[in-house]
Amino acid sequence: MSDPRTFSSLPEDVALFLSDMEGFAFAKKIVETYGLEKSAVSEILGLIESIALGEIELATLPAELEELGIKKEETIKVASQIAVERLMPIAGVIGDVSGQIVQWGGSLKGLEGKQSAVLPQVTAEEFAKQAVIESGVSFQDSVMAHRADLIILSFLNESRDQSETHQTLIRSKKIGGLELSEDQAERLLAYISEKKGFLQIVIPKKPFYSKPEPLKP
């Protein structure tokens, strides 16, 4: 799990969604339906916020609900309801919410047409440049800086996976790499993995990088 975020670091629309009255009404309905103590309303809201902030894993939600007093045989159902209604709209900052529901064996009912909170939009090029700056990596010439942008872009558009990107970052400059240290490469990739969940990154339709075709015998 990545380092916990802070509420103030969340995109504005996500923060507003987490604090809206619909969330309170939803939590109150769960409390009333399952006969929980009134104080459980704030605890359910706290669980949702903690998942959004990365303080607890989404996968542990059923167990957390059992601790609140929901019967074990009901926890998957309730966790799935919470995920569909209050986590799926902000999946951009959480991850694969629907996939987790499936892993629980829960129901995706109600997922169709679920509106997502709007995340700030940024172009892939802008994000790549910002990632280099914010992760503390610097380049002495524009050629290497541009190469760094292209490598990051190829990772964002999934032309390279994380392992391939890492190898390219530490590879010699003479063969297309950047010669970053292991620490620098890991720091840059960690920044990208963390921050891309807060943004709607616009990936160009035309690929920036494509794997070369194998040589014909």
mmCIF file with all atom_site columns, C-alpha atoms in Angstrom:
data_model
loop_
_atom_site.group_PDB
_atom_site.id
_atom_site.type_symbol
_atom_site.label_atom_id
_atom_site.label_alt_id
_atom_site.label_comp_id
_atom_site.label_asym_id
_atom_site.label_entity_id
_atom_site.label_seq_id
_atom_site.pdbx_PDB_ins_code
_atom_site.Cartn_x
_atom_site.Cartn_y
_atom_site.Cartn_z
_atom_site.occupancy
_atom_site.B_iso_or_equiv
_atom_site.pdbx_formal_charge
_atom_site.auth_seq_id
_atom_site.auth_comp_id
_atom_site.auth_asym_id
_atom_site.auth_atom_id
_atom_site.pdbx_PDB_model_num
ATOM 1   C CA . MET A 1 1   ? 0.000   0.000   0.000   1.00 0.00 ? 1   MET A CA 1
ATOM 2   C CA . SER A 1 2   ? 1.252   3.483   -0.841  1.00 0.00 ? 2   SER A CA 1
ATOM 3   C CA . ASP A 1 3   ? 1.888   6.101   1.827   1.00 0.00 ? 3   ASP A CA 1
ATOM 4   C CA . PRO A 1 4   ? -1.328  7.599   3.271   1.00 0.00 ? 4   PRO A CA 1
ATOM 5   C CA . ARG A 1 5   ? -2.530  10.849  1.728   1.00 0.00 ? 5   ARG A CA 1
ATOM 6   C CA . THR A 1 6   ? -4.012  13.845  3.467   1.00 0.00 ? 6   THR A CA 1
ATOM 7   C CA . PHE A 1 7   ? -7.561  15.068  3.000   1.00 0.00 ? 7   PHE A CA 1
ATOM 8   C CA . SER A 1 8   ? -6.298  18.423  1.740   1.00 0.00 ? 8   SER A CA 1
ATOM 9   C CA . SER A 1 9   ? -4.261  16.690  -0.974  1.00 0.00 ? 9   SER A CA 1
ATOM 10  C CA . LEU A 1 10  ? -7.341  15.073  -2.532  1.00 0.00 ? 10  LEU A CA 1
ATOM 11  C CA . PRO A 1 11  ? -8.851  16.608  -5.684  1.00 0.00 ? 11  PRO A CA 1
ATOM 12  C CA . GLU A 1 12  ? -11.567 19.088  -4.707  1.00 0.00 ? 12  GLU A CA 1
ATOM 13  C CA . ASP A 1 13  ? -14.410 17.074  -6.245  1.00 0.00 ? 13  ASP A CA 1
ATOM 14  C CA . VAL A 1 14  ? -13.298 13.951  -4.385  1.00 0.00 ? 14  VAL A CA 1
ATOM 15  C CA . ALA A 1 15  ? -13.107 15.821  -1.074  1.00 0.00 ? 15  ALA A CA 1
ATOM 16  C CA . LEU A 1 16  ? -16.572 17.288  -1.647  1.00 0.00 ? 16  LEU A CA 1
ATOM 17  C CA . PHE A 1 17  ? -17.960 13.857  -2.493  1.00 0.00 ? 17  PHE A CA 1
ATOM 18  C CA . LEU A 1 18  ? -16.563 12.366  0.710   1.00 0.00 ? 18  LEU A CA 1
ATOM 19  C CA . SER A 1 19  ? -18.157 15.087  2.823   1.00 0.00 ? 19  SER A CA 1
ATOM 20  C CA . ASP A 1 20  ? -21.558 15.422  1.119   1.00 0.00 ? 20  ASP A CA 1
ATOM 21  C CA . MET A 1 21  ? -24.888 14.796  2.845   1.00 0.00 ? 21  MET A CA 1
ATOM 22  C CA . GLU A 1 22  ? -25.648 11.829  0.609   1.00 0.00 ? 22  GLU A CA 1
ATOM 23  C CA . GLY A 1 23  ? -22.763 10.006  2.241   1.00 0.00 ? 23  GLY A CA 1
ATOM 24  C CA . PHE A 1 24  ? -24.180 10.719  5.690   1.00 0.00 ? 24  PHE A CA 1
ATOM 25  C CA . ALA A 1 25  ? -27.639 9.533   4.626   1.00 0.00 ? 25  ALA A CA 1
ATOM 26  C CA . PHE A 1 26  ? -26.142 6.382   3.104   1.00 0.00 ? 26  PHE A CA 1
ATOM 27  C CA . ALA A 1 27  ? -24.206 5.534   6.280   1.00 0.00 ? 27  ALA A CA 1
ATOM 28  C CA . LYS A 1 28  ? -27.267 6.250   8.429   1.00 0.00 ? 28  LYS A CA 1
ATOM 29  C CA . LYS A 1 29  ? -29.357 3.862   6.321   1.00 0.00 ? 29  LYS A CA 1
ATOM 30  C CA . ILE A 1 30  ? -26.819 1.075   6.844   1.00 0.00 ? 30  ILE A CA 1
ATOM 31  C CA . VAL A 1 31  ? -26.834 1.692   10.590  1.00 0.00 ? 31  VAL A CA 1
ATOM 32  C CA . GLU A 1 32  ? -30.632 1.555   10.718  1.00 0.00 ? 32  GLU A CA 1
ATOM 33  C CA . THR A 1 33  ? -30.887 -1.490  8.434   1.00 0.00 ? 33  THR A CA 1
ATOM 34  C CA . TYR A 1 34  ? -28.442 -3.580  10.444  1.00 0.00 ? 34  TYR A CA 1
ATOM 35  C CA . GLY A 1 35  ? -29.348 -2.322  13.910  1.00 0.00 ? 35  GLY A CA 1
ATOM 36  C CA . LEU A 1 36  ? -26.006 -0.731  14.722  1.00 0.00 ? 36  LEU A CA 1
ATOM 37  C CA . GLU A 1 37  ? -25.291 1.919   17.333  1.00 0.00 ? 37  GLU A CA 1
ATOM 38  C CA . LYS A 1 38  ? -25.876 5.492   16.135  1.00 0.00 ? 38  LYS A CA 1
ATOM 39  C CA . SER A 1 39  ? -22.167 6.194   16.580  1.00 0.00 ? 39  SER A CA 1
ATOM 40  C CA . ALA A 1 40  ? -21.496 3.723   13.761  1.00 0.00 ? 40  ALA A CA 1
ATOM 41  C CA . VAL A 1 41  ? -22.564 6.381   11.234  1.00 0.00 ? 41  VAL A CA 1
ATOM 42  C CA . SER A 1 42  ? -19.379 8.352   11.806  1.00 0.00 ? 42  SER A CA 1
ATOM 43  C CA . GLU A 1 43  ? -17.346 5.136   11.934  1.00 0.00 ? 43  GLU A CA 1
ATOM 44  C CA . ILE A 1 44  ? -18.629 4.030   8.529   1.00 0.00 ? 44  ILE A CA 1
ATOM 45  C CA . LEU A 1 45  ? -17.877 7.461   7.090   1.00 0.00 ? 45  LEU A CA 1
ATOM 46  C CA . GLY A 1 46  ? -14.441 7.219   8.680   1.00 0.00 ? 46  GLY A CA 1
ATOM 47  C CA . LEU A 1 47  ? -13.810 3.860   7.017   1.00 0.00 ? 47  LEU A CA 1
ATOM 48  C CA . ILE A 1 48  ? -14.713 5.280   3.611   1.00 0.00 ? 48  ILE A CA 1
ATOM 49  C CA . GLU A 1 49  ? -12.425 8.256   4.121   1.00 0.00 ? 49  GLU A CA 1
ATOM 50  C CA . SER A 1 50  ? -9.574  6.067   5.389   1.00 0.00 ? 50  SER A CA 1
ATOM 51  C CA . ILE A 1 51  ? -9.802  3.887   2.280   1.00 0.00 ? 51  ILE A CA 1
ATOM 52  C CA . ALA A 1 52  ? -9.750  6.972   0.045   1.00 0.00 ? 52  ALA A CA 1
ATOM 53  C CA . LEU A 1 53  ? -6.707  8.303   1.891   1.00 0.00 ? 53  LEU A CA 1
ATOM 54  C CA . GLY A 1 54  ? -4.878  4.986   1.689   1.00 0.00 ? 54  GLY A CA 1
ATOM 55  C CA . GLU A 1 55  ? -4.823  4.527   5.456   1.00 0.00 ? 55  GLU A CA 1
ATOM 56  C CA . ILE A 1 56  ? -6.486  1.118   5.240   1.00 0.00 ? 56  ILE A CA 1
ATOM 57  C CA . GLU A 1 57  ? -6.786  -1.394  2.393   1.00 0.00 ? 57  GLU A CA 1
ATOM 58  C CA . LEU A 1 58  ? -10.092 -1.683  0.547   1.00 0.00 ? 58  LEU A CA 1
ATOM 59  C CA . ALA A 1 59  ? -9.768  -5.474  0.806   1.00 0.00 ? 59  ALA A CA 1
ATOM 60  C CA . THR A 1 60  ? -10.132 -5.282  4.600   1.00 0.00 ? 60  THR A CA 1
ATOM 61  C CA . LEU A 1 61  ? -13.516 -3.519  4.510   1.00 0.00 ? 61  LEU A CA 1
ATOM 62  C CA . PRO A 1 62  ? -15.614 -6.637  5.296   1.00 0.00 ? 62  PRO A CA 1
ATOM 63  C CA . ALA A 1 63  ? -13.489 -7.351  8.378   1.00 0.00 ? 63  ALA A CA 1
ATOM 64  C CA . GLU A 1 64  ? -13.735 -3.714  9.469   1.00 0.00 ? 64  GLU A CA 1
ATOM 65  C CA . LEU A 1 65  ? -17.529 -3.877  9.157   1.00 0.00 ? 65  LEU A CA 1
ATOM 66  C CA . GLU A 1 66  ? -17.652 -7.030  11.248  1.00 0.00 ? 66  GLU A CA 1
ATOM 67  C CA . GLU A 1 67  ? -15.846 -5.145  14.010  1.00 0.00 ? 67  GLU A CA 1
ATOM 68  C CA . LEU A 1 68  ? -18.593 -2.516  13.859  1.00 0.00 ? 68  LEU A CA 1
ATOM 69  C CA . GLY A 1 69  ? -21.155 -5.186  14.669  1.00 0.00 ? 69  GLY A CA 1
ATOM 70  C CA . ILE A 1 70  ? -22.379 -6.371  11.278  1.00 0.00 ? 70  ILE A CA 1
ATOM 71  C CA . LYS A 1 71  ? -22.822 -10.148 11.162  1.00 0.00 ? 71  LYS A CA 1
ATOM 72  C CA . LYS A 1 72  ? -20.036 -11.915 9.292   1.00 0.00 ? 72  LYS A CA 1
ATOM 73  C CA . GLU A 1 73  ? -22.434 -13.409 6.747   1.00 0.00 ? 73  GLU A CA 1
ATOM 74  C CA . GLU A 1 74  ? -23.661 -9.891  5.896   1.00 0.00 ? 74  GLU A CA 1
ATOM 75  C CA . THR A 1 75  ? -20.292 -8.142  5.627   1.00 0.00 ? 75  THR A CA 1
ATOM 76  C CA . ILE A 1 76  ? -19.653 -8.924  1.939   1.00 0.00 ? 76  ILE A CA 1
ATOM 77  C CA . LYS A 1 77  ? -23.087 -7.598  0.990   1.00 0.00 ? 77  LYS A CA 1
ATOM 78  C CA . VAL A 1 78  ? -22.617 -4.381  2.970   1.00 0.00 ? 78  VAL A CA 1
ATOM 79  C CA . ALA A 1 79  ? -19.026 -3.898  1.805   1.00 0.00 ? 79  ALA A CA 1
ATOM 80  C CA . SER A 1 80  ? -20.189 -4.264  -1.793  1.00 0.00 ? 80  SER A CA 1
ATOM 81  C CA . GLN A 1 81  ? -22.952 -1.701  -1.246  1.00 0.00 ? 81  GLN A CA 1
ATOM 82  C CA . ILE A 1 82  ? -20.452 0.758   0.206   1.00 0.00 ? 82  ILE A CA 1
ATOM 83  C CA . ALA A 1 83  ? -18.016 0.111   -2.632  1.00 0.00 ? 83  ALA A CA 1
ATOM 84  C CA . VAL A 1 84  ? -20.643 0.632   -5.342  1.00 0.00 ? 84  VAL A CA 1
ATOM 85  C CA . GLU A 1 85  ? -22.273 3.705   -3.818  1.00 0.00 ? 85  GLU A CA 1
ATOM 86  C CA . ARG A 1 86  ? -19.417 5.530   -2.095  1.00 0.00 ? 86  ARG A CA 1
ATOM 87  C CA . LEU A 1 87  ? -16.109 4.204   -3.442  1.00 0.00 ? 87  LEU A CA 1
ATOM 88  C CA . MET A 1 88  ? -16.723 3.496   -7.115  1.00 0.00 ? 88  MET A CA 1
ATOM 89  C CA . PRO A 1 89  ? -17.393 7.190   -7.878  1.00 0.00 ? 89  PRO A CA 1
ATOM 90  C CA . ILE A 1 90  ? -13.898 8.001   -6.554  1.00 0.00 ? 90  ILE A CA 1
ATOM 91  C CA . ALA A 1 91  ? -12.164 4.883   -7.868  1.00 0.00 ? 91  ALA A CA 1
ATOM 92  C CA . GLY A 1 92  ? -9.608  7.152   -9.518  1.00 0.00 ? 92  GLY A CA 1
ATOM 93  C CA . VAL A 1 93  ? -7.934  7.689   -6.152  1.00 0.00 ? 93  VAL A CA 1
ATOM 94  C CA . ILE A 1 94  ? -8.527  4.180   -4.805  1.00 0.00 ? 94  ILE A CA 1
ATOM 95  C CA . GLY A 1 95  ? -7.901  1.694   -7.583  1.00 0.00 ? 95  GLY A CA 1
ATOM 96  C CA . ASP A 1 96  ? -9.811  -1.280  -8.946  1.00 0.00 ? 96  ASP A CA 1
ATOM 97  C CA . VAL A 1 97  ? -12.946 -1.081  -6.812  1.00 0.00 ? 97  VAL A CA 1
ATOM 98  C CA . SER A 1 98  ? -15.103 -3.275  -9.049  1.00 0.00 ? 98  SER A CA 1
ATOM 99  C CA . GLY A 1 99  ? -12.348 -5.893  -9.178  1.00 0.00 ? 99  GLY A CA 1
ATOM 100 C CA . GLN A 1 100 ? -12.243 -5.992  -5.381  1.00 0.00 ? 100 GLN A CA 1
ATOM 101 C CA . ILE A 1 101 ? -16.009 -6.489  -5.213  1.00 0.00 ? 101 ILE A CA 1
ATOM 102 C CA . VAL A 1 102 ? -15.639 -9.478  -7.529  1.00 0.00 ? 102 VAL A CA 1
ATOM 103 C CA . GLN A 1 103 ? -12.835 -10.878 -5.353  1.00 0.00 ? 103 GLN A CA 1
ATOM 104 C CA . TRP A 1 104 ? -15.106 -10.638 -2.320  1.00 0.00 ? 104 TRP A CA 1
ATOM 105 C CA . GLY A 1 105 ? -17.793 -12.506 -4.235  1.00 0.00 ? 105 GLY A CA 1
ATOM 106 C CA . GLY A 1 106 ? -20.059 -9.488  -3.890  1.00 0.00 ? 106 GLY A CA 1
ATOM 107 C CA . SER A 1 107 ? -22.652 -7.984  -6.216  1.00 0.00 ? 107 SER A CA 1
ATOM 108 C CA . LEU A 1 108 ? -21.987 -5.276  -8.796  1.00 0.00 ? 108 LEU A CA 1
ATOM 109 C CA . LYS A 1 109 ? -25.688 -4.416  -8.888  1.00 0.00 ? 109 LYS A CA 1
ATOM 110 C CA . GLY A 1 110 ? -26.209 -0.685  -9.182  1.00 0.00 ? 110 GLY A CA 1
ATOM 111 C CA . LEU A 1 111 ? -22.827 -0.099  -10.783 1.00 0.00 ? 111 LEU A CA 1
ATOM 112 C CA . GLU A 1 112 ? -24.267 0.704   -14.208 1.00 0.00 ? 112 GLU A CA 1
ATOM 113 C CA . GLY A 1 113 ? -24.356 4.419   -14.874 1.00 0.00 ? 113 GLY A CA 1
ATOM 114 C CA . LYS A 1 114 ? -22.567 5.266   -11.636 1.00 0.00 ? 114 LYS A CA 1
ATOM 115 C CA . GLN A 1 115 ? -21.154 8.768   -11.975 1.00 0.00 ? 115 GLN A CA 1
ATOM 116 C CA . SER A 1 116 ? -17.550 9.383   -11.024 1.00 0.00 ? 116 SER A CA 1
ATOM 117 C CA . ALA A 1 117 ? -16.187 12.401  -9.241  1.00 0.00 ? 117 ALA A CA 1
ATOM 118 C CA . VAL A 1 118 ? -14.356 14.596  -11.725 1.00 0.00 ? 118 VAL A CA 1
ATOM 119 C CA . LEU A 1 119 ? -10.591 14.462  -11.340 1.00 0.00 ? 119 LEU A CA 1
ATOM 120 C CA . PRO A 1 120 ? -8.320  17.271  -12.515 1.00 0.00 ? 120 PRO A CA 1
ATOM 121 C CA . GLN A 1 121 ? -7.304  16.785  -16.138 1.00 0.00 ? 121 GLN A CA 1
ATOM 122 C CA . VAL A 1 122 ? -3.717  17.016  -17.330 1.00 0.00 ? 122 VAL A CA 1
ATOM 123 C CA . THR A 1 123 ? -1.973  16.017  -20.537 1.00 0.00 ? 123 THR A CA 1
ATOM 124 C CA . ALA A 1 124 ? 0.455   13.116  -20.444 1.00 0.00 ? 124 ALA A CA 1
ATOM 125 C CA . GLU A 1 125 ? 3.271   15.451  -21.485 1.00 0.00 ? 125 GLU A CA 1
ATOM 126 C CA . GLU A 1 126 ? 2.554   17.844  -18.616 1.00 0.00 ? 126 GLU A CA 1
ATOM 127 C CA . PHE A 1 127 ? 2.353   14.992  -16.138 1.00 0.00 ? 127 PHE A CA 1
ATOM 128 C CA . ALA A 1 128 ? 5.654   13.510  -17.346 1.00 0.00 ? 128 ALA A CA 1
ATOM 129 C CA . LYS A 1 129 ? 7.494   16.803  -16.926 1.00 0.00 ? 129 LYS A CA 1
ATOM 130 C CA . GLN A 1 130 ? 5.960   17.372  -13.493 1.00 0.00 ? 130 GLN A CA 1
ATOM 131 C CA . ALA A 1 131 ? 6.868   13.840  -12.385 1.00 0.00 ? 131 ALA A CA 1
ATOM 132 C CA . VAL A 1 132 ? 10.528  14.459  -13.183 1.00 0.00 ? 132 VAL A CA 1
ATOM 133 C CA . ILE A 1 133 ? 10.536  17.750  -11.282 1.00 0.00 ? 133 ILE A CA 1
ATOM 134 C CA . GLU A 1 134 ? 8.590   16.585  -8.225  1.00 0.00 ? 134 GLU A CA 1
ATOM 135 C CA . SER A 1 135 ? 10.529  13.343  -7.798  1.00 0.00 ? 135 SER A CA 1
ATOM 136 C CA . GLY A 1 136 ? 13.759  15.316  -7.542  1.00 0.00 ? 136 GLY A CA 1
ATOM 137 C CA . VAL A 1 137 ? 15.384  13.942  -10.692 1.00 0.00 ? 137 VAL A CA 1
ATOM 138 C CA . SER A 1 138 ? 17.206  16.458  -12.866 1.00 0.00 ? 138 SER A CA 1
ATOM 139 C CA . PHE A 1 139 ? 18.969  16.376  -16.223 1.00 0.00 ? 139 PHE A CA 1
ATOM 140 C CA . GLN A 1 140 ? 21.747  18.639  -17.413 1.00 0.00 ? 140 GLN A CA 1
ATOM 141 C CA . ASP A 1 141 ? 20.671  18.795  -21.033 1.00 0.00 ? 141 ASP A CA 1
ATOM 142 C CA . SER A 1 142 ? 17.403  19.004  -22.954 1.00 0.00 ? 142 SER A CA 1
ATOM 143 C CA . VAL A 1 143 ? 18.056  15.779  -24.864 1.00 0.00 ? 143 VAL A CA 1
ATOM 144 C CA . MET A 1 144 ? 17.988  13.660  -21.698 1.00 0.00 ? 144 MET A CA 1
ATOM 145 C CA . ALA A 1 145 ? 15.027  15.616  -20.323 1.00 0.00 ? 145 ALA A CA 1
ATOM 146 C CA . HIS A 1 146 ? 13.082  14.911  -23.510 1.00 0.00 ? 146 HIS A CA 1
ATOM 147 C CA . ARG A 1 147 ? 14.077  11.245  -23.375 1.00 0.00 ? 147 ARG A CA 1
ATOM 148 C CA . ALA A 1 148 ? 12.785  11.076  -19.805 1.00 0.00 ? 148 ALA A CA 1
ATOM 149 C CA . ASP A 1 149 ? 9.442   12.492  -20.958 1.00 0.00 ? 149 ASP A CA 1
ATOM 150 C CA . LEU A 1 150 ? 9.182   9.856   -23.690 1.00 0.00 ? 150 LEU A CA 1
ATOM 151 C CA . ILE A 1 151 ? 10.023  7.006   -21.317 1.00 0.00 ? 151 ILE A CA 1
ATOM 152 C CA . ILE A 1 152 ? 7.380   8.149   -18.837 1.00 0.00 ? 152 ILE A CA 1
ATOM 153 C CA . LEU A 1 153 ? 4.841   8.607   -21.622 1.00 0.00 ? 153 LEU A CA 1
ATOM 154 C CA . SER A 1 154 ? 5.486   5.076   -22.863 1.00 0.00 ? 154 SER A CA 1
ATOM 155 C CA . PHE A 1 155 ? 4.743   3.834   -19.334 1.00 0.00 ? 155 PHE A CA 1
ATOM 156 C CA . LEU A 1 156 ? 1.547   5.865   -19.092 1.00 0.00 ? 156 LEU A CA 1
ATOM 157 C CA . ASN A 1 157 ? 0.209   4.573   -22.403 1.00 0.00 ? 157 ASN A CA 1
ATOM 158 C CA . GLU A 1 158 ? 1.208   1.024   -21.385 1.00 0.00 ? 158 GLU A CA 1
ATOM 159 C CA . SER A 1 159 ? 3.735   0.521   -24.168 1.00 0.00 ? 159 SER A CA 1
ATOM 160 C CA . ARG A 1 160 ? 6.139   -0.415  -21.373 1.00 0.00 ? 160 ARG A CA 1
ATOM 161 C CA . ASP A 1 161 ? 5.234   -2.050  -18.076 1.00 0.00 ? 161 ASP A CA 1
ATOM 162 C CA . GLN A 1 162 ? 6.758   -0.931  -14.775 1.00 0.00 ? 162 GLN A CA 1
ATOM 163 C CA . SER A 1 163 ? 9.628   -3.414  -14.914 1.00 0.00 ? 163 SER A CA 1
ATOM 164 C CA . GLU A 1 164 ? 10.566  -2.419  -18.468 1.00 0.00 ? 164 GLU A CA 1
ATOM 165 C CA . THR A 1 165 ? 10.347  1.252   -17.557 1.00 0.00 ? 165 THR A CA 1
ATOM 166 C CA . HIS A 1 166 ? 12.578  0.736   -14.531 1.00 0.00 ? 166 HIS A CA 1
ATOM 167 C CA . GLN A 1 167 ? 15.193  -1.022  -16.652 1.00 0.00 ? 167 GLN A CA 1
ATOM 168 C CA . THR A 1 168 ? 15.103  1.778   -19.226 1.00 0.00 ? 168 THR A CA 1
ATOM 169 C CA . LEU A 1 169 ? 15.537  4.434   -16.545 1.00 0.00 ? 169 LEU A CA 1
ATOM 170 C CA . ILE A 1 170 ? 18.725  2.839   -15.205 1.00 0.00 ? 170 ILE A CA 1
ATOM 171 C CA . ARG A 1 171 ? 20.090  1.741   -18.596 1.00 0.00 ? 171 ARG A CA 1
ATOM 172 C CA . SER A 1 172 ? 23.148  3.429   -20.100 1.00 0.00 ? 172 SER A CA 1
ATOM 173 C CA . LYS A 1 173 ? 22.524  6.638   -22.020 1.00 0.00 ? 173 LYS A CA 1
ATOM 174 C CA . LYS A 1 174 ? 24.403  5.109   -24.948 1.00 0.00 ? 174 LYS A CA 1
ATOM 175 C CA . ILE A 1 175 ? 21.637  2.539   -25.467 1.00 0.00 ? 175 ILE A CA 1
ATOM 176 C CA . GLY A 1 176 ? 18.575  4.706   -24.889 1.00 0.00 ? 176 GLY A CA 1
ATOM 177 C CA . GLY A 1 177 ? 18.488  4.896   -21.108 1.00 0.00 ? 177 GLY A CA 1
ATOM 178 C CA . LEU A 1 178 ? 18.913  7.672   -18.557 1.00 0.00 ? 178 LEU A CA 1
ATOM 179 C CA . GLU A 1 179 ? 21.526  6.129   -16.235 1.00 0.00 ? 179 GLU A CA 1
ATOM 180 C CA . LEU A 1 180 ? 19.466  6.886   -13.134 1.00 0.00 ? 180 LEU A CA 1
ATOM 181 C CA . SER A 1 181 ? 20.423  5.195   -9.898  1.00 0.00 ? 181 SER A CA 1
ATOM 182 C CA . GLU A 1 182 ? 18.151  2.472   -8.520  1.00 0.00 ? 182 GLU A CA 1
ATOM 183 C CA . ASP A 1 183 ? 16.934  4.914   -5.877  1.00 0.00 ? 183 ASP A CA 1
ATOM 184 C CA . GLN A 1 184 ? 16.157  7.632   -8.426  1.00 0.00 ? 184 GLN A CA 1
ATOM 185 C CA . ALA A 1 185 ? 14.302  5.211   -10.700 1.00 0.00 ? 185 ALA A CA 1
ATOM 186 C CA . GLU A 1 186 ? 12.245  3.806   -7.837  1.00 0.00 ? 186 GLU A CA 1
ATOM 187 C CA . ARG A 1 187 ? 11.456  7.299   -6.543  1.00 0.00 ? 187 ARG A CA 1
ATOM 188 C CA . LEU A 1 188 ? 10.296  8.459   -9.968  1.00 0.00 ? 188 LEU A CA 1
ATOM 189 C CA . LEU A 1 189 ? 8.102   5.391   -10.534 1.00 0.00 ? 189 LEU A CA 1
ATOM 190 C CA . ALA A 1 190 ? 6.671   5.645   -7.016  1.00 0.00 ? 190 ALA A CA 1
ATOM 191 C CA . TYR A 1 191 ? 5.711   9.263   -7.658  1.00 0.00 ? 191 TYR A CA 1
ATOM 192 C CA . ILE A 1 192 ? 4.028   8.359   -10.952 1.00 0.00 ? 192 ILE A CA 1
ATOM 193 C CA . SER A 1 193 ? 2.121   5.433   -9.432  1.00 0.00 ? 193 SER A CA 1
ATOM 194 C CA . GLU A 1 194 ? 0.914   7.568   -6.528  1.00 0.00 ? 194 GLU A CA 1
ATOM 195 C CA . LYS A 1 195 ? -0.040  10.735  -8.379  1.00 0.00 ? 195 LYS A CA 1
ATOM 196 C CA . LYS A 1 196 ? -1.694  9.299   -11.479 1.00 0.00 ? 196 LYS A CA 1
ATOM 197 C CA . GLY A 1 197 ? -4.609  8.167   -9.314  1.00 0.00 ? 197 GLY A CA 1
ATOM 198 C CA . PHE A 1 198 ? -5.357  11.807  -8.466  1.00 0.00 ? 198 PHE A CA 1
ATOM 199 C CA . LEU A 1 199 ? -5.564  12.913  -12.082 1.00 0.00 ? 199 LEU A CA 1
ATOM 200 C CA . GLN A 1 200 ? -7.327  12.253  -15.332 1.00 0.00 ? 200 GLN A CA 1
ATOM 201 C CA . ILE A 1 201 ? -4.337  11.917  -17.630 1.00 0.00 ? 201 ILE A CA 1
ATOM 202 C CA . VAL A 1 202 ? -5.066  12.521  -21.298 1.00 0.00 ? 202 VAL A CA 1
ATOM 203 C CA . ILE A 1 203 ? -3.065  9.983   -23.287 1.00 0.00 ? 203 ILE A CA 1
ATOM 204 C CA . PRO A 1 204 ? -2.483  10.842  -26.967 1.00 0.00 ? 204 PRO A CA 1
ATOM 205 C CA . LYS A 1 205 ? -4.045  8.383   -29.410 1.00 0.00 ? 205 LYS A CA 1
ATOM 206 C CA . LYS A 1 206 ? -0.797  8.137   -31.336 1.00 0.00 ? 206 LYS A CA 1
ATOM 207 C CA . PRO A 1 207 ? 1.684   6.045   -29.322 1.00 0.00 ? 207 PRO A CA 1
ATOM 208 C CA . PHE A 1 208 ? 4.913   7.712   -28.264 1.00 0.00 ? 208 PHE A CA 1
ATOM 209 C CA . TYR A 1 209 ? 6.738   4.439   -28.213 1.00 0.00 ? 209 TYR A CA 1
ATOM 210 C CA . SER A 1 210 ? 6.189   1.043   -29.723 1.00 0.00 ? 210 SER A CA 1
ATOM 211 C CA . LYS A 1 211 ? 8.161   -2.110  -29.210 1.00 0.00 ? 211 LYS A CA 1
ATOM 212 C CA . PRO A 1 212 ? 10.258  -3.005  -32.258 1.00 0.00 ? 212 PRO A CA 1
ATOM 213 C CA . GLU A 1 213 ? 9.113   -5.882  -34.407 1.00 0.00 ? 213 GLU A CA 1
ATOM 214 C CA . PRO A 1 214 ? 11.303  -8.986  -34.054 1.00 0.00 ? 214 PRO A CA 1
ATOM 215 C CA . LEU A 1 215 ? 13.829  -9.434  -36.829 1.00 0.00 ? 215 LEU A CA 1
ATOM 216 C CA . LYS A 1 216 ? 12.766  -11.879 -39.492 1.00 0.00 ? 216 LYS A CA 1
ATOM 217 C CA . PRO A 1 217 ? 15.069  -14.876 -39.898 1.00 0.00 ? 217 PRO A CA 1
#
